Amino acid sequence: MIRVVVVEDEPLLAELLTETLQAHADLEVRDFIASGKQALMNIDPQDLDAAVLDIDLGPGPDGVEVATAWRAVNPNLGLVFMTNVIEPAALLLGRGLAYLPKRRATSIDALIECIGVSASGGVMVDSEISDALPAAPVGLAALTPHQQRILRAIATGASNKKIASDLGVNIKSVENATASALRTLGIDGRDTEVSVRVLAALTYLRLTTQMG
């Protein structure tokens, strides 16, 4: 049984999602919440296996901020961003994550699949967001083991500071290795407004995970 919460500021959609998901034998919907503030005040993420969140939640914390706070308490929490907002920074939350634009959610089965994948630590990123970022023309084999370790760590949500500490190098070395890895993969971070860390995370996930 996967314990789920729905965070959605459109009341009718939140109610419909809750009722539909609750009818699924493998899901237990603990609650539905209408704002980021209420989510942070009223929900204990340690009691959850997954969360379905919109990113635009109106005034107050957005879905990414709520998810980040919850992950700090429950690192294994599966996250499903079901939203009309394209926010690549959400990918920095690492594995156990699914990203499904509302306009692409053509059936409840797609959402249920996202919940299951995220709760098990997998990754599903809809092509609408992955296609918006540069693709790597070569594979991870072109990178040094050091570069691969850094991209893997970024994709799991580790900060540059933590990566530097774990590898026994300084932060500048991590930044340089990340930029060098992207260049080797044929991606120039200067050609996009997306941050280098987001590019690194998405590139690693794209090369190691099947994305729809």
Coordinates of N, CA and C in Angstrom, one line a residue:
M1 N 0.8 -1.2 0.0 CA 0.0 0.0 0.0 C 0.9 1.3 0.0
I2 N 0.7 2.1 -1.0 CA 1.4 3.4 -1.1 C 0.6 4.5 -0.4
R3 N 1.2 5.1 0.6 CA 0.5 6.3 1.2 C 0.8 7.5 0.5
V4 N -0.3 8.2 0.1 CA -0.1 9.4 -0.8 C -0.9 10.6 -0.2
V5 N -0.3 11.8 -0.5 CA -1.0 13.0 -0.3 C -1.1 13.8 -1.6
V6 N -2.2 14.5 -1.8 CA -2.4 15.4 -3.0 C -2.3 16.8 -2.6
V7 N -1.4 17.6 -3.2 CA -1.3 19.0 -2.9 C -1.6 19.8 -4.2
E8 N -2.8 20.3 -4.2 CA -3.4 21.0 -5.4 C -4.3 22.1 -5.0
D9 N -4.1 23.3 -5.6 CA -4.9 24.4 -5.2 C -6.2 24.6 -6.0
E10 N -6.5 23.7 -6.9 CA -7.8 23.8 -7.6 C -8.7 22.7 -6.9
P11 N -9.7 23.2 -6.2 CA -10.5 22.3 -5.3 C -11.1 21.1 -6.0
L12 N -11.7 21.4 -7.2 CA -12.4 20.3 -7.9 C -11.5 19.3 -8.4
L13 N -10.3 19.7 -8.9 CA -9.3 18.7 -9.4 C -8.8 18.0 -8.2
A14 N -8.5 18.6 -7.1 CA -8.0 17.9 -5.9 C -9.0 16.9 -5.4
E15 N -10.2 17.2 -5.4 CA -11.2 16.2 -5.0 C -11.4 15.1 -5.9
L16 N -11.3 15.4 -7.2 CA -11.4 14.3 -8.2 C -10.2 13.4 -8.1
L17 N -9.0 14.0 -8.0 CA -7.8 13.1 -7.9 C -7.9 12.3 -6.7
T18 N -8.3 12.9 -5.6 CA -8.3 12.1 -4.3 C -9.3 10.9 -4.4
E19 N -10.5 11.2 -4.9 CA -11.5 10.1 -5.0 C -11.0 9.0 -6.0
T20 N -10.4 9.4 -7.1 CA -10.0 8.4 -8.1 C -8.8 7.6 -7.6
L21 N -7.8 8.3 -7.0 CA -6.7 7.5 -6.4 C -7.1 6.6 -5.3
Q22 N -8.0 7.1 -4.4 CA -8.4 6.3 -3.3 C -9.1 5.0 -3.7
A23 N -9.7 5.0 -4.9 CA -10.4 3.8 -5.4 C -9.4 2.8 -5.9
H24 N -8.1 3.1 -6.0 CA -7.1 2.2 -6.4 C -6.7 1.3 -5.3
A25 N -6.6 0.0 -5.5 CA -6.4 -0.9 -4.4 C -5.0 -0.8 -3.7
D26 N -4.0 -0.3 -4.5 CA -2.7 -0.2 -3.9 C -2.3 1.2 -3.4
L27 N -3.3 2.1 -3.3 CA -3.0 3.5 -2.9 C -3.9 3.8 -1.7
E28 N -3.3 4.5 -0.7 CA -4.1 5.1 0.4 C -3.9 6.6 0.4
V29 N -4.9 7.4 0.1 CA -4.7 8.8 0.0 C -5.0 9.4 1.5
R30 N -3.9 9.9 2.0 CA -4.0 10.4 3.4 C -4.7 11.7 3.5
D31 N -4.6 12.5 2.5 CA -5.2 13.9 2.6 C -5.1 14.6 1.3
F32 N -5.9 15.7 1.1 CA -5.5 16.6 0.0 C -5.5 18.0 0.6
I33 N -4.5 18.7 0.1 CA -4.1 20.0 0.7 C -4.2 21.1 -0.4
A34 N -4.6 22.3 -0.1 CA -4.9 23.3 -1.1 C -3.8 24.3 -1.2
S35 N -2.8 24.3 -0.3 CA -1.8 25.4 -0.4 C -0.4 24.8 0.1
G36 N 0.6 25.5 -0.3 CA 2.0 25.1 0.2 C 2.1 25.3 1.7
K37 N 1.5 26.4 2.2 CA 1.6 26.7 3.6 C 0.9 25.6 4.4
Q38 N -0.3 25.2 4.0 CA -1.0 24.2 4.7 C -0.3 22.9 4.7
A39 N 0.3 22.6 3.5 CA 1.1 21.3 3.4 C 2.2 21.3 4.4
L40 N 2.9 22.4 4.5 CA 4.1 22.4 5.5 C 3.6 22.3 6.9
M41 N 2.5 22.9 7.2 CA 2.0 23.0 8.6 C 1.3 21.7 9.0
N42 N 0.6 21.0 8.1 CA -0.3 20.0 8.5 C 0.1 18.6 8.2
I43 N 1.1 18.4 7.3 CA 1.5 17.1 6.9 C 2.8 16.7 7.4
D44 N 2.9 15.5 7.9 CA 4.2 14.9 8.4 C 4.6 14.0 7.2
P45 N 5.7 14.3 6.5 CA 6.1 13.5 5.4 C 6.6 12.2 5.7
Q46 N 6.9 12.0 7.0 CA 7.4 10.6 7.4 C 6.3 9.6 7.4
D47 N 5.0 10.1 7.3 CA 3.9 9.2 7.2 C 3.5 8.9 5.8
L48 N 4.3 9.3 4.8 CA 4.0 9.2 3.4 C 5.0 8.4 2.7
D49 N 4.5 7.8 1.6 CA 5.4 7.1 0.6 C 5.6 8.0 -0.7
A50 N 4.6 8.8 -1.0 CA 4.6 9.6 -2.2 C 3.7 10.8 -2.0
A51 N 4.0 11.8 -2.8 CA 3.2 13.0 -2.8 C 3.0 13.5 -4.3
V52 N 1.7 13.9 -4.6 CA 1.4 14.4 -5.9 C 1.2 15.9 -5.7
L53 N 2.0 16.7 -6.4 CA 2.0 18.2 -6.1 C 1.9 18.9 -7.4
D54 N 1.1 20.0 -7.4 CA 1.2 21.0 -8.4 C 2.4 21.9 -8.0
I55 N 2.9 22.6 -8.9 CA 4.0 23.6 -8.6 C 3.5 24.9 -8.2
D56 N 2.5 25.4 -9.0 CA 1.9 26.7 -8.8 C 0.8 26.5 -7.8
L57 N 1.0 26.9 -6.5 CA 0.0 26.7 -5.5 C -0.5 28.0 -4.9
G58 N -0.4 29.1 -5.8 CA -0.8 30.4 -5.3 C 0.1 31.0 -4.3
P59 N -0.4 32.0 -3.5 CA 0.5 32.7 -2.6 C 1.1 31.7 -1.6
G60 N 2.4 32.0 -1.2 CA 3.1 31.1 -0.3 C 4.0 30.1 -1.0
P61 N 4.5 29.1 -0.3 CA 5.5 28.2 -0.8 C 4.9 27.5 -2.1
D62 N 5.7 27.3 -3.1 CA 5.3 26.5 -4.2 C 5.5 25.0 -4.1
G63 N 5.2 24.2 -5.0 CA 5.3 22.8 -4.9 C 6.7 22.3 -4.8
V64 N 7.7 23.0 -5.4 CA 9.1 22.6 -5.3 C 9.6 22.9 -3.9
E65 N 9.2 24.0 -3.4 CA 9.6 24.4 -2.0 C 9.0 23.4 -1.0
V66 N 7.8 23.0 -1.2 CA 7.2 22.0 -0.3 C 7.9 20.7 -0.4
A67 N 8.1 20.2 -1.6 CA 8.8 19.0 -1.8 C 10.2 19.0 -1.2
T68 N 10.9 20.1 -1.4 CA 12.3 20.2 -0.8 C 12.3 20.1 0.7
A69 N 11.3 20.7 1.3 CA 11.2 20.7 2.8 C 10.8 19.3 3.2
W70 N 9.9 18.6 2.5 CA 9.5 17.3 2.9 C 10.7 16.3 2.7
R71 N 11.4 16.4 1.6 CA 12.5 15.5 1.4 C 13.6 15.6 2.4
A72 N 13.7 16.8 3.0 CA 14.7 17.0 4.1 C 14.4 16.1 5.3
V73 N 13.1 15.9 5.5 CA 12.6 15.0 6.6 C 12.5 13.6 6.2
N74 N 12.0 13.3 5.0 CA 11.9 12.0 4.5 C 12.6 11.8 3.1
P75 N 13.9 11.5 3.1 CA 14.6 11.5 1.9 C 14.1 10.5 0.8
N76 N 13.3 9.5 1.3 CA 12.8 8.4 0.4 C 11.4 8.8 -0.2
L77 N 10.9 9.9 0.2 CA 9.6 10.3 -0.3 C 9.5 10.4 -1.8
G78 N 8.6 9.7 -2.4 CA 8.4 9.8 -3.9 C 7.7 11.1 -4.2
L79 N 8.1 11.8 -5.3 CA 7.5 13.1 -5.6 C 7.0 13.0 -7.1
V80 N 5.7 13.4 -7.2 CA 5.1 13.5 -8.5 C 4.7 14.9 -8.7
F81 N 5.3 15.6 -9.7 CA 4.9 16.9 -10.0 C 3.9 16.8 -11.2
M82 N 2.6 17.1 -10.9 CA 1.6 17.1 -11.9 C 1.2 18.5 -12.0
T83 N 1.6 19.2 -13.1 CA 1.5 20.6 -13.1 C 1.5 21.2 -14.5
N84 N 1.1 22.4 -14.7 CA 1.3 23.1 -16.0 C 2.5 23.9 -16.1
V85 N 3.3 23.9 -15.0 CA 4.5 24.7 -14.9 C 5.7 23.9 -15.3
I86 N 6.5 24.3 -16.2 CA 7.7 23.7 -16.6 C 8.8 24.3 -15.7
E87 N 9.3 23.5 -14.8 CA 10.3 24.0 -13.8 C 11.4 22.9 -13.7
P88 N 12.5 23.1 -14.6 CA 13.5 22.1 -14.6 C 14.2 22.0 -13.2
A89 N 14.2 23.0 -12.4 CA 14.9 23.0 -11.1 C 14.3 21.9 -10.2
A90 N 13.1 21.4 -10.5 CA 12.5 20.3 -9.7 C 13.3 19.1 -9.9
L91 N 14.1 18.9 -11.0 CA 14.9 17.7 -11.2 C 16.0 17.6 -10.2
L92 N 16.4 18.7 -9.6 CA 17.5 18.6 -8.6 C 17.1 17.9 -7.4
L93 N 15.9 17.5 -7.2 CA 15.4 16.8 -6.0 C 15.9 15.3 -6.2
G94 N 16.4 15.0 -7.4 CA 17.0 13.6 -7.5 C 16.0 12.5 -7.9
R95 N 16.4 11.3 -7.5 CA 15.6 10.1 -7.9 C 14.4 10.1 -7.0
G96 N 13.5 9.1 -7.4 CA 12.2 9.1 -6.7 C 11.3 10.2 -7.1
L97 N 11.3 10.5 -8.4 CA 10.7 11.7 -8.9 C 10.0 11.4 -10.3
A98 N 8.8 12.0 -10.4 CA 8.1 11.9 -11.7 C 7.6 13.3 -12.0
Y99 N 7.6 13.7 -13.3 CA 7.2 15.0 -13.8 C 6.2 14.8 -14.9
L100 N 4.9 15.2 -14.6 CA 3.8 14.9 -15.6 C 3.0 16.2 -15.8
P101 N 3.2 16.9 -17.0 CA 2.4 18.1 -17.2 C 0.9 17.7 -17.2
K102 N 0.1 18.5 -16.7 CA -1.4 18.2 -16.6 C -2.0 18.0 -18.0
R103 N -1.5 18.8 -18.9 CA -2.1 18.7 -20.3 C -1.7 17.3 -20.9
R104 N -0.7 16.7 -20.4 CA -0.3 15.4 -20.9 C -0.9 14.2 -20.1
A105 N -1.5 14.5 -19.0 CA -2.1 13.4 -18.2 C -3.4 13.0 -18.8
T106 N -3.4 12.1 -19.8 CA -4.6 11.8 -20.5 C -5.4 10.7 -19.9
S107 N -4.8 10.0 -18.8 CA -5.6 9.0 -18.1 C -5.1 8.9 -16.7
I108 N -5.9 8.4 -15.8 CA -5.5 8.3 -14.4 C -4.4 7.2 -14.3
D109 N -4.3 6.3 -15.3 CA -3.3 5.3 -15.2 C -1.9 5.9 -15.3
A110 N -1.7 7.0 -16.1 CA -0.4 7.6 -16.2 C 0.0 8.2 -14.9
L111 N -0.9 8.7 -14.1 CA -0.6 9.3 -12.8 C -0.3 8.2 -11.8
I112 N -1.0 7.1 -11.9 CA -0.8 6.0 -10.9 C 0.6 5.4 -11.2
E113 N 1.0 5.3 -12.5 CA 2.3 4.8 -12.9 C 3.4 5.7 -12.3
C114 N 3.2 7.0 -12.4 CA 4.1 7.9 -11.9 C 4.3 7.8 -10.4
I115 N 3.2 7.6 -9.7 CA 3.2 7.4 -8.2 C 4.0 6.2 -7.9
G116 N 3.8 5.1 -8.6 CA 4.5 3.8 -8.3 C 6.0 4.0 -8.5
V117 N 6.3 4.6 -9.7 CA 7.7 4.7 -10.0 C 8.5 5.6 -9.0
S118 N 7.9 6.7 -8.7 CA 8.5 7.6 -7.7 C 8.7 7.0 -6.3
A119 N 7.6 6.3 -5.9 CA 7.7 5.7 -4.6 C 8.7 4.6 -4.5
S120 N 9.1 4.0 -5.6 CA 10.1 3.0 -5.6 C 11.5 3.5 -5.9
G121 N 11.6 4.8 -6.0 CA 12.9 5.4 -6.2 C 13.3 5.6 -7.7
G122 N 12.4 5.4 -8.6 CA 12.6 5.6 -10.0 C 12.4 7.0 -10.5
V123 N 12.6 7.2 -11.7 CA 12.4 8.5 -12.3 C 11.6 8.4 -13.6
M124 N 10.6 9.3 -13.7 CA 9.9 9.4 -15.0 C 9.7 10.9 -15.3
V125 N 10.3 11.3 -16.4 CA 10.2 12.8 -16.8 C 9.5 12.8 -18.2
D126 N 8.4 13.5 -18.3 CA 7.7 13.6 -19.5 C 8.6 14.2 -20.6
S127 N 8.5 13.8 -21.8 CA 9.3 14.4 -22.9 C 9.1 15.9 -23.1
E128 N 8.0 16.4 -22.6 CA 7.8 17.8 -22.8 C 8.8 18.7 -22.1
I129 N 9.3 18.2 -20.9 CA 10.3 18.9 -20.2 C 11.7 18.4 -20.6
S130 N 11.9 17.1 -20.8 CA 13.2 16.6 -21.2 C 13.6 17.1 -22.6
D131 N 12.7 17.3 -23.5 CA 13.0 17.8 -24.8 C 13.3 19.3 -24.9
A132 N 12.9 20.0 -23.8 CA 13.2 21.4 -23.7 C 14.6 21.7 -23.4
L133 N 15.4 20.7 -23.0 CA 16.8 20.9 -22.6 C 17.7 20.2 -23.6
P134 N 19.0 20.6 -23.7 CA 19.9 20.0 -24.7 C 20.1 18.5 -24.5
A135 N 20.1 17.8 -25.6 CA 20.4 16.3 -25.5 C 21.9 16.1 -25.6
A136 N 22.3 15.0 -25.0 CA 23.7 14.6 -25.1 C 23.9 13.7 -26.3
P137 N 24.8 14.0 -27.2 CA 25.0 13.2 -28.4 C 25.9 11.9 -28.1
V138 N 26.5 11.9 -27.0 CA 27.4 10.8 -26.6 C 27.0 10.2 -25.2
G139 N 27.4 9.1 -24.9 CA 27.0 8.4 -23.6 C 28.0 8.7 -22.5
L140 N 27.6 8.1 -21.3 CA 28.4 8.3 -20.1 C 29.8 7.8 -20.2
A141 N 30.0 6.8 -21.1 CA 31.3 6.2 -21.3 C 32.4 7.2 -21.7
A142 N 31.9 8.3 -22.3 CA 32.9 9.3 -22.7 C 33.5 10.1 -21.5
L143 N 32.9 9.9 -20.3 CA 33.3 10.7 -19.2 C 34.3 9.9 -18.3
T144 N 35.1 10.6 -17.6 CA 36.0 10.0 -16.6 C 35.2 9.4 -15.4
P145 N 35.7 8.4 -14.7 CA 34.9 8.0 -13.5 C 34.6 9.1 -12.5
H146 N 35.6 10.0 -12.4 CA 35.4 11.2 -11.5 C 34.2 12.0 -11.9
Q147 N 34.1 12.3 -13.2 CA 33.0 13.1 -13.8 C 31.7 12.3 -13.6
Q148 N 31.7 11.0 -13.8 CA 30.5 10.3 -13.7 C 30.0 10.3 -12.2
R149 N 30.9 10.2 -11.3 CA 30.5 10.2 -9.8 C 29.9 11.5 -9.5
I150 N 30.4 12.6 -10.0 CA 29.9 13.9 -9.7 C 28.5 14.1 -10.3
L151 N 28.3 13.7 -11.6 CA 26.9 13.8 -12.2 C 25.9 12.9 -11.5
R152 N 26.4 11.7 -11.1 CA 25.5 10.8 -10.3 C 25.1 11.5 -9.0
A153 N 26.0 12.1 -8.3 CA 25.7 12.8 -7.0 C 24.7 13.9 -7.2
I154 N 24.9 14.7 -8.3 CA 24.0 15.9 -8.6 C 22.6 15.3 -8.8
A155 N 22.5 14.2 -9.6 CA 21.2 13.7 -10.0 C 20.5 13.1 -8.8
T156 N 21.2 12.8 -7.7 CA 20.5 12.3 -6.5 C 20.2 13.4 -5.5
G157 N 20.5 14.7 -5.9 CA 20.2 15.8 -5.1 C 21.3 16.4 -4.2
A158 N 22.5 15.8 -4.3 CA 23.6 16.3 -3.4 C 24.0 17.7 -3.8
S159 N 24.3 18.5 -2.9 CA 24.8 19.9 -3.2 C 26.3 19.8 -3.6
N160 N 26.8 20.9 -4.2 CA 28.2 20.9 -4.6 C 29.1 20.8 -3.4
K161 N 28.6 21.4 -2.3 CA 29.4 21.4 -1.0 C 29.5 20.0 -0.5
K162 N 28.4 19.2 -0.5 CA 28.5 17.8 0.0 C 29.3 16.9 -1.0
I163 N 29.2 17.1 -2.3 CA 29.9 16.4 -3.2 C 31.4 16.6 -3.0
A164 N 31.8 17.9 -2.8 CA 33.2 18.2 -2.6 C 33.7 17.5 -1.3
S165 N 32.9 17.6 -0.3 CA 33.3 16.9 1.0 C 33.5 15.4 0.8
D166 N 32.5 14.8 0.2 CA 32.6 13.3 0.0 C 33.8 12.9 -0.9
L167 N 34.1 13.7 -1.8 CA 35.2 13.3 -2.7 C 36.6 13.9 -2.3
G168 N 36.6 14.7 -1.3 CA 37.8 15.3 -0.8 C 38.4 16.3 -1.7
V169 N 37.6 17.1 -2.4 CA 38.1 18.1 -3.3 C 37.4 19.4 -2.9
N170 N 37.7 20.5 -3.5 CA 37.0 21.8 -3.2 C 35.8 22.0 -4.1
I171 N 35.0 22.9 -3.8 CA 33.8 23.2 -4.5 C 34.1 23.6 -6.0
K172 N 35.1 24.4 -6.1 CA 35.5 24.9 -7.5 C 35.8 23.7 -8.4
S173 N 36.5 22.7 -7.8 CA 36.8 21.5 -8.6 C 35.5 20.7 -9.0
V174 N 34.5 20.7 -8.2 CA 33.3 20.1 -8.5 C 32.6 20.8 -9.7
E175 N 32.6 22.2 -9.6 CA 32.0 23.0 -10.6 C 32.7 22.8 -11.9
N176 N 34.0 22.8 -11.9 CA 34.8 22.6 -13.1 C 34.6 21.3 -13.8
A177 N 34.6 20.2 -12.9 CA 34.3 18.9 -13.4 C 33.0 18.7 -14.1
T178 N 32.0 19.4 -13.4 CA 30.6 19.4 -14.0 C 30.6 20.0 -15.4
A179 N 31.1 21.2 -15.5 CA 31.1 21.9 -16.7 C 31.9 21.2 -17.8
S180 N 33.0 20.6 -17.4 CA 33.8 19.8 -18.3 C 33.1 18.5 -18.8
A181 N 32.3 17.9 -17.9 CA 31.5 16.7 -18.3 C 30.5 17.1 -19.3
L182 N 29.8 18.2 -19.1 CA 28.8 18.6 -20.0 C 29.4 18.9 -21.4
R183 N 30.5 19.6 -21.4 CA 31.2 19.9 -22.7 C 31.6 18.6 -23.4
T184 N 32.1 17.6 -22.6 CA 32.4 16.3 -23.3 C 31.2 15.7 -23.9
L185 N 30.0 15.8 -23.2 CA 28.8 15.3 -23.7 C 28.1 16.1 -24.8
G186 N 28.8 17.2 -25.2 CA 28.3 18.0 -26.3 C 27.3 19.0 -25.9
I187 N 27.2 19.3 -24.6 CA 26.2 20.3 -24.1 C 26.9 21.5 -23.6
D188 N 26.5 22.7 -24.1 CA 27.1 23.9 -23.7 C 26.1 24.7 -22.8
G189 N 26.3 24.7 -21.5 CA 25.4 25.3 -20.6 C 25.2 26.8 -20.8
R190 N 26.1 27.4 -21.6 CA 25.9 28.9 -21.9 C 24.8 29.1 -22.9
D191 N 24.4 28.1 -23.6 CA 23.3 28.2 -24.6 C 21.9 28.2 -24.1
T192 N 21.8 28.1 -22.8 CA 20.5 28.0 -22.2 C 20.4 28.7 -20.9
E193 N 19.2 29.1 -20.5 CA 19.0 29.8 -19.2 C 18.9 28.8 -18.0
V194 N 18.9 27.5 -18.3 CA 18.8 26.5 -17.3 C 20.1 26.4 -16.6
S195 N 20.1 26.2 -15.3 CA 21.4 26.2 -14.5 C 22.2 24.9 -14.9
V196 N 23.5 25.0 -14.7 CA 24.4 23.9 -15.0 C 24.0 22.7 -14.2
R197 N 23.7 22.9 -12.9 CA 23.3 21.7 -12.1 C 22.1 21.0 -12.6
V198 N 21.1 21.8 -13.1 CA 19.9 21.2 -13.7 C 20.2 20.4 -14.9
L199 N 21.1 21.0 -15.8 CA 21.5 20.3 -17.0 C 22.2 19.0 -16.6
A200 N 23.1 19.1 -15.6 CA 23.8 17.9 -15.2 C 22.9 16.8 -14.7
A201 N 22.0 17.2 -13.9 CA 21.0 16.2 -13.3 C 20.2 15.6 -14.4
L202 N 19.6 16.4 -15.3 CA 18.7 15.9 -16.4 C 19.5 15.0 -17.3
T203 N 20.8 15.4 -17.7 CA 21.6 14.7 -18.6 C 21.9 13.3 -18.0
Y204 N 22.3 13.2 -16.7 CA 22.6 11.9 -16.1 C 21.3 11.1 -16.1
L205 N 20.2 11.6 -15.7 CA 19.0 10.9 -15.6 C 18.5 10.4 -17.0
R206 N 18.7 11.3 -18.0 CA 18.3 10.9 -19.4 C 19.2 9.7 -19.9
L207 N 20.4 9.7 -19.6 CA 21.4 8.7 -20.1 C 21.3 7.4 -19.3
T208 N 20.7 7.4 -18.1 CA 20.6 6.2 -17.3 C 19.2 5.7 -17.0
T209 N 18.2 6.5 -17.4 CA 16.8 6.1 -17.1 C 16.0 6.3 -18.4
Q210 N 15.1 5.4 -18.6 CA 14.1 5.5 -19.7 C 13.1 6.6 -19.4
M211 N 13.0 7.6 -20.2 CA 12.0 8.7 -20.0 C 10.9 8.6 -21.0
G212 N 9.7 8.9 -20.6 CA 8.6 8.9 -21.5 C 8.4 10.2 -22.2

